[in-house]
Coordinates of C-alpha atoms in Angstrom, one line a residue:
M1 CA 43.5 2.3 -42.7
E2 CA 40.1 0.6 -43.4
L3 CA 36.5 1.8 -43.8
V4 CA 33.9 -0.3 -42.0
F5 CA 30.3 0.4 -43.0
L6 CA 28.1 0.0 -39.9
G7 CA 24.9 1.3 -41.5
T8 CA 24.2 2.0 -45.2
G9 CA 20.5 2.8 -45.3
A10 CA 18.6 6.0 -45.7
G11 CA 15.9 7.6 -43.6
M12 CA 15.0 4.7 -41.3
P13 CA 16.4 1.3 -40.6
S14 CA 15.3 -1.7 -42.6
R15 CA 15.9 -5.4 -42.1
R16 CA 18.8 -5.3 -44.5
R17 CA 20.3 -1.9 -43.8
N18 CA 20.7 0.1 -40.6
V19 CA 20.8 3.9 -40.8
T20 CA 24.1 5.7 -41.5
S21 CA 27.3 5.2 -39.6
I22 CA 30.8 4.6 -41.0
A23 CA 33.9 3.8 -39.0
L24 CA 37.5 4.5 -40.0
N25 CA 39.8 1.8 -38.6
L26 CA 43.1 3.5 -37.7
L27 CA 44.5 0.8 -35.4
D28 CA 47.7 0.5 -37.5
E29 CA 48.1 4.3 -37.7
T30 CA 46.9 5.7 -34.3
G31 CA 45.7 2.7 -32.4
G32 CA 42.1 3.8 -32.5
F33 CA 39.0 4.5 -34.5
W34 CA 37.0 7.4 -35.9
L35 CA 33.2 7.4 -36.5
F36 CA 31.3 9.3 -39.2
D37 CA 27.7 9.7 -38.2
C38 CA 25.8 7.7 -35.6
G39 CA 22.3 6.8 -36.7
E40 CA 20.0 5.0 -34.4
G41 CA 21.3 1.5 -33.5
T42 CA 24.9 2.3 -34.2
Q43 CA 26.2 0.8 -31.0
Q44 CA 24.3 -2.4 -31.7
Q45 CA 26.0 -2.5 -35.1
I46 CA 29.4 -2.0 -33.4
L47 CA 28.8 -5.1 -31.3
Q48 CA 28.9 -7.1 -34.6
S49 CA 32.1 -5.4 -35.9
P50 CA 35.8 -5.0 -35.0
I51 CA 35.2 -1.5 -33.8
R52 CA 35.9 -0.7 -30.1
L53 CA 34.1 2.2 -28.5
G54 CA 36.8 2.5 -25.8
R55 CA 39.4 3.2 -28.5
T56 CA 37.2 5.6 -30.5
D57 CA 38.5 9.1 -30.0
R58 CA 36.8 11.2 -32.8
I59 CA 33.3 11.3 -34.1
F60 CA 32.3 13.5 -37.1
I61 CA 28.6 14.3 -37.6
T62 CA 27.7 15.4 -41.1
H63 CA 24.3 16.9 -40.3
L64 CA 21.6 16.9 -37.7
H65 CA 19.0 14.7 -39.3
G66 CA 18.0 11.8 -37.1
D67 CA 19.2 9.0 -39.3
H68 CA 22.7 10.4 -38.8
L69 CA 22.4 11.4 -35.2
Y70 CA 20.0 9.6 -33.0
G71 CA 22.5 6.9 -32.0
L72 CA 24.9 9.4 -30.6
P73 CA 23.7 9.5 -27.0
G74 CA 24.0 5.7 -26.6
I75 CA 27.5 5.8 -28.1
L76 CA 28.7 8.5 -25.7
T77 CA 27.3 6.8 -22.6
S78 CA 28.4 3.3 -23.6
R79 CA 31.9 4.4 -24.2
S80 CA 32.2 5.1 -20.4
Y81 CA 31.5 1.4 -19.8
Q82 CA 33.9 0.1 -22.5
G83 CA 37.2 1.5 -21.2
G84 CA 37.0 4.9 -22.8
E85 CA 39.1 7.2 -20.7
G86 CA 40.9 9.5 -23.1
T87 CA 39.2 12.7 -24.6
L88 CA 36.6 12.1 -27.2
T89 CA 36.2 15.0 -29.7
L90 CA 32.9 15.4 -31.4
Y91 CA 32.7 17.5 -34.6
G92 CA 29.6 18.7 -36.5
P93 CA 27.3 21.6 -37.4
V94 CA 26.1 24.3 -35.1
G95 CA 23.4 22.8 -32.9
L96 CA 25.4 19.7 -32.1
R97 CA 26.4 21.1 -28.7
Q98 CA 22.8 21.9 -27.7
F99 CA 21.6 18.5 -28.8
T100 CA 24.4 16.6 -27.0
E101 CA 24.3 18.6 -23.7
T102 CA 20.5 18.5 -23.5
V103 CA 20.3 14.8 -23.9
L104 CA 23.1 14.1 -21.4
T105 CA 21.7 16.6 -18.9
L106 CA 18.1 15.4 -19.0
S107 CA 19.1 11.7 -18.8
Q108 CA 21.6 12.6 -16.0
A109 CA 24.3 10.7 -17.9
K110 CA 27.8 10.7 -16.3
L111 CA 30.7 10.3 -18.7
S112 CA 34.0 8.9 -17.4
Y113 CA 36.0 10.9 -19.9
E114 CA 36.3 14.4 -21.2
L115 CA 34.0 15.3 -24.1
D116 CA 35.1 18.1 -26.4
I117 CA 32.5 19.4 -28.8
V118 CA 33.7 21.3 -31.9
E119 CA 30.9 23.1 -33.8
I120 CA 31.9 23.9 -37.4
V121 CA 31.3 27.6 -38.1
E122 CA 33.8 28.1 -41.0
E123 CA 34.8 25.8 -43.8
G124 CA 38.4 24.7 -43.8
I125 CA 40.8 22.6 -41.6
I126 CA 39.0 21.5 -38.5
A127 CA 41.5 19.1 -37.1
E128 CA 45.2 18.4 -37.6
D129 CA 48.0 16.4 -35.8
E130 CA 51.3 14.9 -36.9
M131 CA 49.6 12.2 -38.9
F132 CA 46.3 13.6 -40.3
R133 CA 44.5 16.7 -41.4
V134 CA 40.7 17.0 -41.7
E135 CA 38.9 19.5 -43.8
A136 CA 35.2 20.3 -43.8
R137 CA 33.1 21.9 -46.5
R138 CA 29.4 22.7 -46.7
L139 CA 27.3 20.6 -49.1
N140 CA 23.8 21.2 -50.5
H141 CA 21.1 19.6 -48.4
R142 CA 17.8 20.7 -46.7
I143 CA 19.8 21.6 -43.6
E144 CA 23.4 22.4 -43.1
S145 CA 25.4 19.3 -44.1
F146 CA 29.1 18.8 -44.2
G147 CA 31.6 16.6 -46.1
Y148 CA 34.9 15.7 -44.6
R149 CA 38.3 15.2 -46.4
I150 CA 40.8 13.2 -44.3
V151 CA 44.4 13.6 -45.5
E152 CA 47.1 11.3 -44.2
K153 CA 50.4 13.1 -44.2
D154 CA 53.2 11.8 -46.4
K155 CA 55.5 9.2 -44.9
E156 CA 59.2 9.5 -45.0
G157 CA 61.1 7.2 -47.4
K158 CA 62.7 4.1 -46.0
L159 CA 66.5 3.8 -45.4
D160 CA 68.1 1.2 -47.6
A161 CA 69.8 -0.7 -44.8
A162 CA 71.6 -3.1 -47.2
K163 CA 73.1 -0.3 -49.2
L164 CA 74.2 1.5 -46.0
K165 CA 76.0 -1.6 -44.9
E166 CA 77.6 -2.0 -48.3
L167 CA 78.8 1.6 -48.1
G168 CA 80.2 1.0 -44.6
V169 CA 78.0 3.6 -42.9
P170 CA 78.1 2.7 -39.1
F171 CA 74.8 2.2 -37.5
G172 CA 73.9 5.1 -35.2
P173 CA 73.5 8.9 -35.5
L174 CA 74.5 8.9 -39.1
Y175 CA 71.4 6.8 -40.0
G176 CA 69.2 9.4 -38.3
A177 CA 70.9 12.3 -40.2
L178 CA 70.4 10.6 -43.5
K179 CA 66.8 9.8 -42.7
Q180 CA 66.3 13.5 -42.1
G181 CA 67.6 14.3 -45.6
K182 CA 71.1 15.4 -44.6
S183 CA 74.4 14.4 -46.2
V184 CA 77.0 12.8 -43.9
T185 CA 80.8 12.5 -44.2
L186 CA 82.4 9.2 -43.2
E187 CA 85.8 8.9 -41.5
D188 CA 87.5 8.2 -44.8
G189 CA 86.2 11.4 -46.3
R190 CA 83.5 9.9 -48.4
V191 CA 80.2 11.9 -48.6
I192 CA 77.0 10.0 -48.5
N193 CA 73.9 11.8 -49.8
S194 CA 70.5 11.1 -48.3
A195 CA 68.9 10.8 -51.7
D196 CA 71.2 7.9 -52.6
V197 CA 70.2 5.8 -49.6
V198 CA 66.6 6.9 -48.7
G199 CA 63.7 5.8 -50.8
P200 CA 61.0 8.3 -52.0
A201 CA 58.4 9.6 -49.6
V202 CA 55.2 7.6 -49.6
P203 CA 52.2 9.8 -50.4
G204 CA 49.5 9.7 -47.7
R205 CA 46.1 8.4 -48.4
I206 CA 43.0 10.6 -48.8
V207 CA 39.5 9.6 -47.8
T208 CA 36.4 11.7 -48.4
V209 CA 33.2 11.1 -46.6
L210 CA 30.2 13.2 -47.6
G211 CA 26.9 13.9 -45.8
D212 CA 23.6 14.0 -47.6
T213 CA 23.7 16.4 -50.6
L214 CA 22.6 17.3 -54.1
K215 CA 25.4 17.2 -56.6
T216 CA 27.7 20.2 -55.8
D217 CA 31.1 21.6 -56.6
S218 CA 32.1 21.4 -52.9
A219 CA 31.9 17.6 -53.1
V220 CA 34.2 17.5 -56.1
E221 CA 36.7 19.7 -54.3
L222 CA 36.6 17.5 -51.1
A223 CA 37.1 14.4 -53.2
R224 CA 39.9 15.8 -55.4
N225 CA 42.4 12.9 -56.1
A226 CA 40.9 11.0 -53.2
D227 CA 41.9 7.3 -52.7
V228 CA 38.3 6.7 -51.7
L229 CA 35.1 8.8 -52.0
V230 CA 32.2 7.7 -49.9
H231 CA 29.1 9.4 -51.4
E232 CA 25.4 9.0 -50.7
A233 CA 23.3 7.5 -53.6
T234 CA 19.8 7.4 -52.2
F235 CA 18.1 6.9 -55.5
D236 CA 18.7 5.4 -58.9
R237 CA 19.1 7.7 -61.9
S238 CA 15.4 7.3 -63.0
K239 CA 14.4 9.1 -59.8
A240 CA 16.5 12.3 -60.3
D241 CA 13.4 14.5 -59.8
M242 CA 12.7 12.9 -56.4
A243 CA 16.4 13.2 -55.5
S244 CA 16.3 16.9 -56.3
R245 CA 13.1 17.4 -54.3
F246 CA 14.6 15.9 -51.2
H247 CA 18.1 17.3 -51.7
H248 CA 19.7 13.9 -52.2
S249 CA 21.9 12.3 -54.9
T250 CA 21.5 9.5 -57.4
T251 CA 24.0 6.9 -58.5
E252 CA 24.7 9.0 -61.5
D253 CA 25.4 12.1 -59.4
A254 CA 27.8 10.1 -57.2
A255 CA 29.6 8.6 -60.2
Q256 CA 30.0 12.0 -61.9
T257 CA 31.4 13.5 -58.8
A258 CA 34.0 10.7 -58.5
L259 CA 34.9 11.1 -62.1
Q260 CA 35.3 14.9 -62.0
A261 CA 37.3 14.7 -58.8
G262 CA 39.8 12.1 -60.1
A263 CA 39.0 9.8 -57.2
Q264 CA 40.4 6.2 -57.3
V265 CA 37.4 4.4 -55.8
L266 CA 33.7 5.3 -55.2
I267 CA 31.7 3.7 -52.5
M268 CA 28.0 4.5 -52.5
T269 CA 25.9 4.3 -49.3
H270 CA 22.7 5.8 -47.8
I271 CA 20.6 3.6 -50.0
S272 CA 16.8 4.0 -50.0
S273 CA 14.9 1.0 -48.5
R274 CA 13.0 0.8 -51.7
Y275 CA 15.9 -1.1 -53.2
G276 CA 16.2 -4.8 -52.2
E277 CA 19.1 -7.1 -52.6
E278 CA 18.2 -7.8 -56.2
E279 CA 18.4 -4.1 -57.1
T280 CA 21.9 -3.6 -55.6
E281 CA 23.6 -4.8 -58.8
M282 CA 21.5 -2.4 -60.9
L283 CA 22.6 0.6 -58.7
Q284 CA 26.2 -0.4 -58.9
Q285 CA 26.0 -0.9 -62.7
E286 CA 24.5 2.5 -63.2
A287 CA 27.4 4.1 -61.5
R288 CA 30.0 1.9 -63.3
E289 CA 28.7 3.1 -66.7
I290 CA 30.2 6.5 -65.7
F291 CA 32.9 5.5 -63.1
A292 CA 34.2 2.0 -63.4
N293 CA 35.6 1.5 -59.9
A294 CA 32.3 2.0 -58.1
F295 CA 30.7 -0.1 -55.4
V296 CA 27.5 -0.2 -53.3
A297 CA 28.3 -0.7 -49.6
E298 CA 26.4 -3.2 -47.4
D299 CA 26.2 -3.2 -43.7
F300 CA 29.4 -4.7 -42.2
W301 CA 31.2 -4.5 -45.5
S302 CA 34.8 -3.1 -45.2
Y303 CA 37.3 -1.7 -47.6
R304 CA 41.0 -1.5 -46.8
I305 CA 42.7 1.5 -48.3
P306 CA 46.0 0.7 -49.9
Y307 CA 48.9 3.0 -50.5
R308 CA 49.4 4.0 -54.1
I309 CA 53.1 3.0 -54.0
T310 CA 54.6 0.2 -52.0
M311 CA 55.8 0.8 -48.5
E312 CA 58.6 -1.7 -49.0

């Protein structure tokens, strides 16, 4: 599981930062990719990344401002030309269906795959399968904006093959029973307990990706104990009044949210174009004064999310 930052700027693209889009690389988990927001130019950014549109099967839009949305039509149509055949599910606020269907209809676009649009009406679990659960909550922005909490389900502990061999447990159905947490009885009458030969379950990872927002309790709840919190930090702390006026966050807001939530890592994005390369360290340092494990994302920067305990 890896986050790939395709666009890390705010408002409009600059020479250094494109507007917002983040990919979650799930090749090792599901064989595909998820996208979070699709600002203008996202498909051009994808061309310079390991992301493959044909294997992208979910797109989550945080809100309907253009710097998070205007790249979506190109993404949807290009997917048809890049081997995308399976269903693509699009999630986001009410209005996303009208925007998407209007653009596709007026441009007479023909998709080679099924497009499923899920508009979020109520907070809570919006998607769940055998591997992941996704929760959405409203944030505090000028228009309806959502944050997403992606929870990987716990993985079963590993069988200790060496110990099973030592105990004389024959390979086959008994291995499966032990893996399922059952006790088994061998031909000589010995009882083997699952807990003695199966390692502890591996806790799933938690990733939180927020849309634009003022500091809010909803963000803290979405990021509770997250392995990674991706939080907008449009302004430095000296511009708190400006952040409040435009319903955005500062580096200090992002850091306080990460601290209150008990997150492991904070990655800040949606950086105002007023900040050049030389100011990036200043923004990062402001956050680190509150939350030590904080980073400012750059376009094409990636972060691999480790398990908290070893999988071995």
